[in-house]
Amino acid sequence: MTQLTQEAATAGFTPVAQHDFTHLIHLDRLRDRLIGLVAPTAHRVGLHTRPFFGNLIGGNALREGLKRGDLRYGAVVLRKGGA
């Protein structure tokens, strides 16, 4: 979130708090593991163009990124200069 807070400072905002919520996400439920098996095959056979399967594939990609540590869920609280 460093880039965000730097750009916010340039715009006159001051960071007040930062929170990481990643630890609250459950990534290994049975449903998620099953989708992890189906999603790559659905993508290979071209089902990614159908909304239902596109959502499964995208959700699985998000889950994999979170599991690897490439992605995190967080929030930054900013305050405008004179507020």
mmCIF file as gemmi writes it, N, C-alpha and C atoms, coordinates in Angstrom:
data_model
loop_
_atom_site.group_PDB
_atom_site.id
_atom_site.type_symbol
_atom_site.label_atom_id
_atom_site.label_alt_id
_atom_site.label_comp_id
_atom_site.label_asym_id
_atom_site.label_entity_id
_atom_site.label_seq_id
_atom_site.pdbx_PDB_ins_code
_atom_site.Cartn_x
_atom_site.Cartn_y
_atom_site.Cartn_z
_atom_site.occupancy
_atom_site.B_iso_or_equiv
_atom_site.pdbx_formal_charge
_atom_site.auth_seq_id
_atom_site.auth_asym_id
_atom_site.pdbx_PDB_model_num
ATOM 1 N N . MET Axp A 1 ? 0.813 -1.187 0 1 0 ? 1 A 1
ATOM 2 C CA . MET Axp A 1 ? 0 0 0 1 0 ? 1 A 1
ATOM 3 C C . MET Axp A 1 ? 0.863 1.259 0 1 0 ? 1 A 1
ATOM 4 N N . THR Axp A 2 ? 2.135 1.09 -0.132 1 0 ? 2 A 1
ATOM 5 C CA . THR Axp A 2 ? 3.041 2.231 -0.117 1 0 ? 2 A 1
ATOM 6 C C . THR Axp A 2 ? 2.754 3.194 -1.251 1 0 ? 2 A 1
ATOM 7 N N . GLN Axp A 3 ? 2.559 2.686 -2.451 1 0 ? 3 A 1
ATOM 8 C CA . GLN Axp A 3 ? 2.277 3.569 -3.591 1 0 ? 3 A 1
ATOM 9 C C . GLN Axp A 3 ? 0.986 4.339 -3.353 1 0 ? 3 A 1
ATOM 10 N N . LEU Axp A 4 ? -0.019 3.68 -2.827 1 0 ? 4 A 1
ATOM 11 C CA . LEU Axp A 4 ? -1.289 4.349 -2.534 1 0 ? 4 A 1
ATOM 12 C C . LEU Axp A 4 ? -1.079 5.495 -1.552 1 0 ? 4 A 1
ATOM 13 N N . THR Axp A 5 ? -0.369 5.234 -0.467 1 0 ? 5 A 1
ATOM 14 C CA . THR Axp A 5 ? -0.192 6.291 0.533 1 0 ? 5 A 1
ATOM 15 C C . THR Axp A 5 ? 0.689 7.421 -0.001 1 0 ? 5 A 1
ATOM 16 N N . GLN Axp A 6 ? 1.647 7.11 -0.863 1 0 ? 6 A 1
ATOM 17 C CA . GLN Axp A 6 ? 2.469 8.159 -1.465 1 0 ? 6 A 1
ATOM 18 C C . GLN Axp A 6 ? 1.641 9.06 -2.383 1 0 ? 6 A 1
ATOM 19 N N . GLU Axp A 7 ? 0.807 8.429 -3.196 1 0 ? 7 A 1
ATOM 20 C CA . GLU Axp A 7 ? -0.038 9.216 -4.102 1 0 ? 7 A 1
ATOM 21 C C . GLU Axp A 7 ? -1.091 10.003 -3.324 1 0 ? 7 A 1
ATOM 22 N N . ALA Axp A 8 ? -1.599 9.411 -2.254 1 0 ? 8 A 1
ATOM 23 C CA . ALA Axp A 8 ? -2.569 10.114 -1.415 1 0 ? 8 A 1
ATOM 24 C C . ALA Axp A 8 ? -1.916 11.336 -0.775 1 0 ? 8 A 1
ATOM 25 N N . ALA Axp A 9 ? -0.669 11.196 -0.316 1 0 ? 9 A 1
ATOM 26 C CA . ALA Axp A 9 ? 0.047 12.324 0.29 1 0 ? 9 A 1
ATOM 27 C C . ALA Axp A 9 ? 0.237 13.443 -0.728 1 0 ? 9 A 1
ATOM 28 N N . THR Axp A 10 ? 0.527 13.073 -1.967 1 0 ? 10 A 1
ATOM 29 C CA . THR Axp A 10 ? 0.671 14.071 -3.03 1 0 ? 10 A 1
ATOM 30 C C . THR Axp A 10 ? -0.633 14.835 -3.239 1 0 ? 10 A 1
ATOM 31 N N . ALA Axp A 11 ? -1.757 14.168 -3.029 1 0 ? 11 A 1
ATOM 32 C CA . ALA Axp A 11 ? -3.064 14.798 -3.196 1 0 ? 11 A 1
ATOM 33 C C . ALA Axp A 11 ? -3.545 15.482 -1.922 1 0 ? 11 A 1
ATOM 34 N N . GLY Axp A 12 ? -2.711 15.5 -0.878 1 0 ? 12 A 1
ATOM 35 C CA . GLY Axp A 12 ? -3.079 16.211 0.348 1 0 ? 12 A 1
ATOM 36 C C . GLY Axp A 12 ? -3.712 15.362 1.426 1 0 ? 12 A 1
ATOM 37 N N . PHE Axp A 13 ? -3.615 14.052 1.318 1 0 ? 13 A 1
ATOM 38 C CA . PHE Axp A 13 ? -4.183 13.161 2.331 1 0 ? 13 A 1
ATOM 39 C C . PHE Axp A 13 ? -3.095 12.635 3.249 1 0 ? 13 A 1
ATOM 40 N N . THR Axp A 14 ? -3.468 12.354 4.481 1 0 ? 14 A 1
ATOM 41 C CA . THR Axp A 14 ? -2.56 11.771 5.458 1 0 ? 14 A 1
ATOM 42 C C . THR Axp A 14 ? -3.095 10.403 5.86 1 0 ? 14 A 1
ATOM 43 N N . PRO Axp A 15 ? -2.251 9.36 5.836 1 0 ? 15 A 1
ATOM 44 C CA . PRO Axp A 15 ? -2.723 8.048 6.29 1 0 ? 15 A 1
ATOM 45 C C . PRO Axp A 15 ? -2.982 8.062 7.791 1 0 ? 15 A 1
ATOM 46 N N . VAL Axp A 16 ? -4.142 7.568 8.182 1 0 ? 16 A 1
ATOM 47 C CA . VAL Axp A 16 ? -4.519 7.508 9.592 1 0 ? 16 A 1
ATOM 48 C C . VAL Axp A 16 ? -4.346 6.084 10.122 1 0 ? 16 A 1
ATOM 49 N N . ALA Axp A 17 ? -4.706 5.095 9.313 1 0 ? 17 A 1
ATOM 50 C CA . ALA Axp A 17 ? -4.614 3.697 9.739 1 0 ? 17 A 1
ATOM 51 C C . ALA Axp A 17 ? -4.541 2.788 8.519 1 0 ? 17 A 1
ATOM 52 N N . GLN Axp A 18 ? -3.924 1.643 8.708 1 0 ? 18 A 1
ATOM 53 C CA . GLN Axp A 18 ? -3.889 0.609 7.681 1 0 ? 18 A 1
ATOM 54 C C . GLN Axp A 18 ? -4.271 -0.71 8.337 1 0 ? 18 A 1
ATOM 55 N N . HIS Axp A 19 ? -5.093 -1.494 7.634 1 0 ? 19 A 1
ATOM 56 C CA . HIS Axp A 19 ? -5.56 -2.77 8.17 1 0 ? 19 A 1
ATOM 57 C C . HIS Axp A 19 ? -5.384 -3.855 7.114 1 0 ? 19 A 1
ATOM 58 N N . ASP Axp A 20 ? -4.903 -5.01 7.528 1 0 ? 20 A 1
ATOM 59 C CA . ASP Axp A 20 ? -4.777 -6.165 6.65 1 0 ? 20 A 1
ATOM 60 C C . ASP Axp A 20 ? -5.821 -7.192 7.084 1 0 ? 20 A 1
ATOM 61 N N . PHE Axp A 21 ? -6.733 -7.518 6.172 1 0 ? 21 A 1
ATOM 62 C CA . PHE Axp A 21 ? -7.817 -8.453 6.478 1 0 ? 21 A 1
ATOM 63 C C . PHE Axp A 21 ? -7.603 -9.829 5.853 1 0 ? 21 A 1
ATOM 64 N N . THR Axp A 22 ? -6.457 -10.047 5.248 1 0 ? 22 A 1
ATOM 65 C CA . THR Axp A 22 ? -6.207 -11.293 4.527 1 0 ? 22 A 1
ATOM 66 C C . THR Axp A 22 ? -6.365 -12.516 5.422 1 0 ? 22 A 1
ATOM 67 N N . HIS Axp A 23 ? -5.945 -12.408 6.662 1 0 ? 23 A 1
ATOM 68 C CA . HIS Axp A 23 ? -6.01 -13.552 7.576 1 0 ? 23 A 1
ATOM 69 C C . HIS Axp A 23 ? -7.449 -14.001 7.866 1 0 ? 23 A 1
ATOM 70 N N . LEU Axp A 24 ? -8.431 -13.186 7.529 1 0 ? 24 A 1
ATOM 71 C CA . LEU Axp A 24 ? -9.833 -13.529 7.779 1 0 ? 24 A 1
ATOM 72 C C . LEU Axp A 24 ? -10.449 -14.373 6.661 1 0 ? 24 A 1
ATOM 73 N N . ILE Axp A 25 ? -9.735 -14.535 5.563 1 0 ? 25 A 1
ATOM 74 C CA . ILE Axp A 25 ? -10.273 -15.243 4.402 1 0 ? 25 A 1
ATOM 75 C C . ILE Axp A 25 ? -9.952 -16.729 4.505 1 0 ? 25 A 1
ATOM 76 N N . HIS Axp A 26 ? -10.955 -17.56 4.286 1 0 ? 26 A 1
ATOM 77 C CA . HIS Axp A 26 ? -10.778 -19.017 4.288 1 0 ? 26 A 1
ATOM 78 C C . HIS Axp A 26 ? -10.578 -19.461 2.843 1 0 ? 26 A 1
ATOM 79 N N . LEU Axp A 27 ? -9.409 -20.017 2.541 1 0 ? 27 A 1
ATOM 80 C CA . LEU Axp A 27 ? -9.056 -20.325 1.159 1 0 ? 27 A 1
ATOM 81 C C . LEU Axp A 27 ? -9.072 -21.813 0.826 1 0 ? 27 A 1
ATOM 82 N N . ASP Axp A 28 ? -9.272 -22.66 1.803 1 0 ? 28 A 1
ATOM 83 C CA . ASP Axp A 28 ? -9.183 -24.096 1.54 1 0 ? 28 A 1
ATOM 84 C C . ASP Axp A 28 ? -10.461 -24.848 1.88 1 0 ? 28 A 1
ATOM 85 N N . ARG Axp A 29 ? -11.6 -24.212 1.691 1 0 ? 29 A 1
ATOM 86 C CA . ARG Axp A 29 ? -12.859 -24.927 1.883 1 0 ? 29 A 1
ATOM 87 C C . ARG Axp A 29 ? -13.001 -25.969 0.786 1 0 ? 29 A 1
ATOM 88 N N . LEU Axp A 30 ? -13.781 -26.986 1.022 1 0 ? 30 A 1
ATOM 89 C CA . LEU Axp A 30 ? -13.995 -28.045 0.032 1 0 ? 30 A 1
ATOM 90 C C . LEU Axp A 30 ? -14.467 -27.457 -1.291 1 0 ? 30 A 1
ATOM 91 N N . ARG Axp A 31 ? -15.408 -26.545 -1.226 1 0 ? 31 A 1
ATOM 92 C CA . ARG Axp A 31 ? -15.923 -25.895 -2.435 1 0 ? 31 A 1
ATOM 93 C C . ARG Axp A 31 ? -14.799 -25.234 -3.227 1 0 ? 31 A 1
ATOM 94 N N . ASP Axp A 32 ? -13.906 -24.55 -2.538 1 0 ? 32 A 1
ATOM 95 C CA . ASP Axp A 32 ? -12.803 -23.855 -3.205 1 0 ? 32 A 1
ATOM 96 C C . ASP Axp A 32 ? -11.827 -24.837 -3.84 1 0 ? 32 A 1
ATOM 97 N N . ARG Axp A 33 ? -11.567 -25.94 -3.152 1 0 ? 33 A 1
ATOM 98 C CA . ARG Axp A 33 ? -10.668 -26.952 -3.722 1 0 ? 33 A 1
ATOM 99 C C . ARG Axp A 33 ? -11.28 -27.597 -4.957 1 0 ? 33 A 1
ATOM 100 N N . LEU Axp A 34 ? -12.58 -27.83 -4.951 1 0 ? 34 A 1
ATOM 101 C CA . LEU Axp A 34 ? -13.253 -28.41 -6.125 1 0 ? 34 A 1
ATOM 102 C C . LEU Axp A 34 ? -13.22 -27.441 -7.309 1 0 ? 34 A 1
ATOM 103 N N . ILE Axp A 35 ? -13.478 -26.186 -7.031 1 0 ? 35 A 1
ATOM 104 C CA . ILE Axp A 35 ? -13.4 -25.176 -8.091 1 0 ? 35 A 1
ATOM 105 C C . ILE Axp A 35 ? -11.978 -25.107 -8.641 1 0 ? 35 A 1
ATOM 106 N N . GLY Axp A 36 ? -10.98 -25.264 -7.762 1 0 ? 36 A 1
ATOM 107 C CA . GLY Axp A 36 ? -9.589 -25.272 -8.197 1 0 ? 36 A 1
ATOM 108 C C . GLY Axp A 36 ? -9.287 -26.411 -9.156 1 0 ? 36 A 1
ATOM 109 N N . LEU Axp A 37 ? -10.038 -27.492 -9.061 1 0 ? 37 A 1
ATOM 110 C CA . LEU Axp A 37 ? -9.864 -28.611 -9.994 1 0 ? 37 A 1
ATOM 111 C C . LEU Axp A 37 ? -10.593 -28.359 -11.309 1 0 ? 37 A 1
ATOM 112 N N . VAL Axp A 38 ? -11.765 -27.74 -11.244 1 0 ? 38 A 1
ATOM 113 C CA . VAL Axp A 38 ? -12.608 -27.536 -12.429 1 0 ? 38 A 1
ATOM 114 C C . VAL Axp A 38 ? -12.178 -26.328 -13.26 1 0 ? 38 A 1
ATOM 115 N N . ALA Axp A 39 ? -11.774 -25.251 -12.614 1 0 ? 39 A 1
ATOM 116 C CA . ALA Axp A 39 ? -11.51 -23.983 -13.3 1 0 ? 39 A 1
ATOM 117 C C . ALA Axp A 39 ? -10.464 -24.075 -14.411 1 0 ? 39 A 1
ATOM 118 N N . PRO Axp A 40 ? -9.31 -24.708 -14.198 1 0 ? 40 A 1
ATOM 119 C CA . PRO Axp A 40 ? -8.328 -24.758 -15.291 1 0 ? 40 A 1
ATOM 120 C C . PRO Axp A 40 ? -8.851 -25.499 -16.52 1 0 ? 40 A 1
ATOM 121 N N . THR Axp A 41 ? -9.591 -26.574 -16.299 1 0 ? 41 A 1
ATOM 122 C CA . THR Axp A 41 ? -10.159 -27.324 -17.426 1 0 ? 41 A 1
ATOM 123 C C . THR Axp A 41 ? -11.214 -26.496 -18.138 1 0 ? 41 A 1
ATOM 124 N N . ALA Axp A 42 ? -12.056 -25.815 -17.38 1 0 ? 42 A 1
ATOM 125 C CA . ALA Axp A 42 ? -13.096 -24.966 -17.978 1 0 ? 42 A 1
ATOM 126 C C . ALA Axp A 42 ? -12.455 -23.881 -18.839 1 0 ? 42 A 1
ATOM 127 N N . HIS Axp A 43 ? -11.353 -23.332 -18.387 1 0 ? 43 A 1
ATOM 128 C CA . HIS Axp A 43 ? -10.658 -22.299 -19.161 1 0 ? 43 A 1
ATOM 129 C C . HIS Axp A 43 ? -10.07 -22.88 -20.448 1 0 ? 43 A 1
ATOM 130 N N . ARG Axp A 44 ? -9.44 -24.04 -20.334 1 0 ? 44 A 1
ATOM 131 C CA . ARG Axp A 44 ? -8.819 -24.665 -21.512 1 0 ? 44 A 1
ATOM 132 C C . ARG Axp A 44 ? -9.829 -25.001 -22.605 1 0 ? 44 A 1
ATOM 133 N N . VAL Axp A 45 ? -11.037 -25.389 -22.216 1 0 ? 45 A 1
ATOM 134 C CA . VAL Axp A 45 ? -12.035 -25.76 -23.224 1 0 ? 45 A 1
ATOM 135 C C . VAL Axp A 45 ? -12.872 -24.573 -23.69 1 0 ? 45 A 1
ATOM 136 N N . GLY Axp A 46 ? -12.53 -23.371 -23.24 1 0 ? 46 A 1
ATOM 137 C CA . GLY Axp A 46 ? -13.176 -22.167 -23.75 1 0 ? 46 A 1
ATOM 138 C C . GLY Axp A 46 ? -14.426 -21.726 -23.021 1 0 ? 46 A 1
ATOM 139 N N . LEU Axp A 47 ? -14.681 -22.276 -21.847 1 0 ? 47 A 1
ATOM 140 C CA . LEU Axp A 47 ? -15.888 -21.889 -21.112 1 0 ? 47 A 1
ATOM 141 C C . LEU Axp A 47 ? -15.752 -20.548 -20.398 1 0 ? 47 A 1
ATOM 142 N N . HIS Axp A 48 ? -14.563 -19.946 -20.446 1 0 ? 48 A 1
ATOM 143 C CA . HIS Axp A 48 ? -14.363 -18.658 -19.769 1 0 ? 48 A 1
ATOM 144 C C . HIS Axp A 48 ? -15.231 -17.548 -20.364 1 0 ? 48 A 1
ATOM 145 N N . THR Axp A 49 ? -15.768 -17.765 -21.553 1 0 ? 49 A 1
ATOM 146 C CA . THR Axp A 49 ? -16.638 -16.758 -22.172 1 0 ? 49 A 1
ATOM 147 C C . THR Axp A 49 ? -18.055 -16.798 -21.605 1 0 ? 49 A 1
ATOM 148 N N . ARG Axp A 50 ? -18.377 -17.833 -20.873 1 0 ? 50 A 1
ATOM 149 C CA . ARG Axp A 50 ? -19.708 -17.947 -20.239 1 0 ? 50 A 1
ATOM 150 C C . ARG Axp A 50 ? -19.609 -17.393 -18.822 1 0 ? 50 A 1
ATOM 151 N N . PRO Axp A 51 ? -20.527 -16.506 -18.462 1 0 ? 51 A 1
ATOM 152 C CA . PRO Axp A 51 ? -20.412 -15.811 -17.173 1 0 ? 51 A 1
ATOM 153 C C . PRO Axp A 51 ? -20.201 -16.724 -15.961 1 0 ? 51 A 1
ATOM 154 N N . PHE Axp A 52 ? -20.944 -17.79 -15.849 1 0 ? 52 A 1
ATOM 155 C CA . PHE Axp A 52 ? -20.806 -18.669 -14.684 1 0 ? 52 A 1
ATOM 156 C C . PHE Axp A 52 ? -19.384 -19.201 -14.572 1 0 ? 52 A 1
ATOM 157 N N . PHE Axp A 53 ? -18.878 -19.743 -15.665 1 0 ? 53 A 1
ATOM 158 C CA . PHE Axp A 53 ? -17.536 -20.32 -15.641 1 0 ? 53 A 1
ATOM 159 C C . PHE Axp A 53 ? -16.461 -19.231 -15.561 1 0 ? 53 A 1
ATOM 160 N N . GLY Axp A 54 ? -16.712 -18.096 -16.189 1 0 ? 54 A 1
ATOM 161 C CA . GLY Axp A 54 ? -15.776 -16.98 -16.071 1 0 ? 54 A 1
ATOM 162 C C . GLY Axp A 54 ? -15.618 -16.549 -14.624 1 0 ? 54 A 1
ATOM 163 N N . ASN Axp A 55 ? -16.726 -16.534 -13.874 1 0 ? 55 A 1
ATOM 164 C CA . ASN Axp A 55 ? -16.665 -16.184 -12.454 1 0 ? 55 A 1
ATOM 165 C C . ASN Axp A 55 ? -15.885 -17.226 -11.663 1 0 ? 55 A 1
ATOM 166 N N . LEU Axp A 56 ? -16.102 -18.507 -11.973 1 0 ? 56 A 1
ATOM 167 C CA . LEU Axp A 56 ? -15.352 -19.564 -11.293 1 0 ? 56 A 1
ATOM 168 C C . LEU Axp A 56 ? -13.855 -19.435 -11.555 1 0 ? 56 A 1
ATOM 169 N N . ILE Axp A 57 ? -13.516 -19.214 -12.808 1 0 ? 57 A 1
ATOM 170 C CA . ILE Axp A 57 ? -12.108 -19.117 -13.202 1 0 ? 57 A 1
ATOM 171 C C . ILE Axp A 57 ? -11.455 -17.903 -12.538 1 0 ? 57 A 1
ATOM 172 N N . GLY Axp A 58 ? -12.135 -16.762 -12.574 1 0 ? 58 A 1
ATOM 173 C CA . GLY Axp A 58 ? -11.596 -15.553 -11.951 1 0 ? 58 A 1
ATOM 174 C C . GLY Axp A 58 ? -11.47 -15.684 -10.443 1 0 ? 58 A 1
ATOM 175 N N . GLY Axp A 59 ? -12.479 -16.275 -9.814 1 0 ? 59 A 1
ATOM 176 C CA . GLY Axp A 59 ? -12.433 -16.49 -8.369 1 0 ? 59 A 1
ATOM 177 C C . GLY Axp A 59 ? -11.304 -17.42 -7.978 1 0 ? 59 A 1
ATOM 178 N N . ASN Axp A 60 ? -11.076 -18.436 -8.794 1 0 ? 60 A 1
ATOM 179 C CA . ASN Axp A 60 ? -9.988 -19.357 -8.518 1 0 ? 60 A 1
ATOM 180 C C . ASN Axp A 60 ? -8.636 -18.661 -8.668 1 0 ? 60 A 1
ATOM 181 N N . ALA Axp A 61 ? -8.511 -17.804 -9.673 1 0 ? 61 A 1
ATOM 182 C CA . ALA Axp A 61 ? -7.259 -17.054 -9.852 1 0 ? 61 A 1
ATOM 183 C C . ALA Axp A 61 ? -7.01 -16.149 -8.642 1 0 ? 61 A 1
ATOM 184 N N . LEU Axp A 62 ? -8.054 -15.521 -8.133 1 0 ? 62 A 1
ATOM 185 C CA . LEU Axp A 62 ? -7.934 -14.685 -6.944 1 0 ? 62 A 1
ATOM 186 C C . LEU Axp A 62 ? -7.484 -15.527 -5.751 1 0 ? 62 A 1
ATOM 187 N N . ARG Axp A 63 ? -8.1 -16.684 -5.565 1 0 ? 63 A 1
ATOM 188 C CA . ARG Axp A 63 ? -7.742 -17.58 -4.462 1 0 ? 63 A 1
ATOM 189 C C . ARG Axp A 63 ? -6.283 -18.017 -4.55 1 0 ? 63 A 1
ATOM 190 N N . GLU Axp A 64 ? -5.843 -18.36 -5.754 1 0 ? 64 A 1
ATOM 191 C CA . GLU Axp A 64 ? -4.452 -18.79 -5.927 1 0 ? 64 A 1
ATOM 192 C C . GLU Axp A 64 ? -3.483 -17.646 -5.612 1 0 ? 64 A 1
ATOM 193 N N . GLY Axp A 65 ? -3.816 -16.44 -6.051 1 0 ? 65 A 1
ATOM 194 C CA . GLY Axp A 65 ? -2.971 -15.289 -5.747 1 0 ? 65 A 1
ATOM 195 C C . GLY Axp A 65 ? -2.889 -15.008 -4.259 1 0 ? 65 A 1
ATOM 196 N N . LEU Axp A 66 ? -4 -15.169 -3.563 1 0 ? 66 A 1
ATOM 197 C CA . LEU Axp A 66 ? -4.013 -14.977 -2.114 1 0 ? 66 A 1
ATOM 198 C C . LEU Axp A 66 ? -3.204 -16.061 -1.409 1 0 ? 66 A 1
ATOM 199 N N . LYS Axp A 67 ? -3.349 -17.306 -1.867 1 0 ? 67 A 1
ATOM 200 C CA . LYS Axp A 67 ? -2.6 -18.405 -1.253 1 0 ? 67 A 1
ATOM 201 C C . LYS Axp A 67 ? -1.098 -18.229 -1.43 1 0 ? 67 A 1
ATOM 202 N N . ARG Axp A 68 ? -0.674 -17.761 -2.592 1 0 ? 68 A 1
ATOM 203 C CA . ARG Axp A 68 ? 0.758 -17.56 -2.853 1 0 ? 68 A 1
ATOM 204 C C . ARG Axp A 68 ? 1.31 -16.324 -2.154 1 0 ? 68 A 1
ATOM 205 N N . GLY Axp A 69 ? 0.429 -15.449 -1.69 1 0 ? 69 A 1
ATOM 206 C CA . GLY Axp A 69 ? 0.882 -14.219 -1.057 1 0 ? 69 A 1
ATOM 207 C C . GLY Axp A 69 ? 1.089 -13.086 -2.046 1 0 ? 69 A 1
ATOM 208 N N . ASP Axp A 70 ? 0.684 -13.278 -3.295 1 0 ? 70 A 1
ATOM 209 C CA . ASP Axp A 70 ? 0.809 -12.227 -4.301 1 0 ? 70 A 1
ATOM 210 C C . ASP Axp A 70 ? -0.223 -11.118 -4.098 1 0 ? 70 A 1
ATOM 211 N N . LEU Axp A 71 ? -1.334 -11.451 -3.458 1 0 ? 71 A 1
ATOM 212 C CA . LEU Axp A 71 ? -2.426 -10.507 -3.228 1 0 ? 71 A 1
ATOM 213 C C . LEU Axp A 71 ? -2.755 -10.467 -1.745 1 0 ? 71 A 1
ATOM 214 N N . ARG Axp A 72 ? -3.29 -9.348 -1.311 1 0 ? 72 A 1
ATOM 215 C CA . ARG Axp A 72 ? -3.727 -9.2 0.071 1 0 ? 72 A 1
ATOM 216 C C . ARG Axp A 72 ? -5.001 -8.358 0.071 1 0 ? 72 A 1
ATOM 217 N N . TYR Axp A 73 ? -5.831 -8.557 1.081 1 0 ? 73 A 1
ATOM 218 C CA . TYR Axp A 73 ? -7.014 -7.722 1.28 1 0 ? 73 A 1
ATOM 219 C C . TYR Axp A 73 ? -6.708 -6.733 2.391 1 0 ? 73 A 1
ATOM 220 N N . GLY Axp A 74 ? -6.918 -5.467 2.108 1 0 ? 74 A 1
ATOM 221 C CA . GLY Axp A 74 ? -6.629 -4.484 3.133 1 0 ? 74 A 1
ATOM 222 C C . GLY Axp A 74 ? -7.44 -3.212 2.951 1 0 ? 74 A 1
ATOM 223 N N . ALA Axp A 75 ? -7.264 -2.326 3.908 1 0 ? 75 A 1
ATOM 224 C CA . ALA Axp A 75 ? -7.934 -1.027 3.864 1 0 ? 75 A 1
ATOM 225 C C . ALA Axp A 75 ? -6.986 0.024 4.414 1 0 ? 75 A 1
ATOM 226 N N . VAL Axp A 76 ? -7.062 1.199 3.824 1 0 ? 76 A 1
ATOM 227 C CA . VAL Axp A 76 ? -6.281 2.335 4.296 1 0 ? 76 A 1
ATOM 228 C C . VAL Axp A 76 ? -7.266 3.451 4.606 1 0 ? 76 A 1
ATOM 229 N N . VAL Axp A 77 ? -7.128 4.024 5.775 1 0 ? 77 A 1
ATOM 230 C CA . VAL Axp A 77 ? -7.956 5.153 6.189 1 0 ? 77 A 1
ATOM 231 C C . VAL Axp A 77 ? -7.116 6.41 5.984 1 0 ? 77 A 1
ATOM 232 N N . LEU Axp A 78 ? -7.659 7.35 5.2 1 0 ? 78 A 1
ATOM 233 C CA . LEU Axp A 78 ? -6.954 8.583 4.871 1 0 ? 78 A 1
ATOM 234 C C . LEU Axp A 78 ? -7.742 9.786 5.378 1 0 ? 78 A 1
ATOM 235 N N . ARG Axp A 79 ? -7.024 10.839 5.729 1 0 ? 79 A 1
ATOM 236 C CA . ARG Axp A 79 ? -7.685 12.072 6.158 1 0 ? 79 A 1
ATOM 237 C C . ARG Axp A 79 ? -7.159 13.208 5.286 1 0 ? 79 A 1
ATOM 238 N N . LYS Axp A 80 ? -8.092 14.021 4.803 1 0 ? 80 A 1
ATOM 239 C CA . LYS Axp A 80 ? -7.721 15.189 3.986 1 0 ? 80 A 1
ATOM 240 C C . LYS Axp A 80 ? -7.113 16.238 4.898 1 0 ? 80 A 1
ATOM 241 N N . GLY Axp A 81 ? -6.048 16.87 4.433 1 0 ? 81 A 1
ATOM 242 C CA . GLY Axp A 81 ? -5.275 17.867 5.179 1 0 ? 81 A 1
ATOM 243 C C . GLY Axp A 81 ? -5.972 18.616 6.285 1 0 ? 81 A 1
ATOM 244 N N . GLY Axp A 82 ? -6.94 19.477 6.005 1 0 ? 82 A 1
ATOM 245 C CA . GLY Axp A 82 ? -7.55 20.322 7.029 1 0 ? 82 A 1
ATOM 246 C C . GLY Axp A 82 ? -8.742 19.711 7.736 1 0 ? 82 A 1
ATOM 247 N N . ALA Axp A 83 ? -9.093 18.498 7.397 1 0 ? 83 A 1
ATOM 248 C CA . ALA Axp A 83 ? -10.31 17.9 7.98 1 0 ? 83 A 1
ATOM 249 C C . ALA Axp A 83 ? -10.119 17.457 9.405 1 0 ? 83 A 1
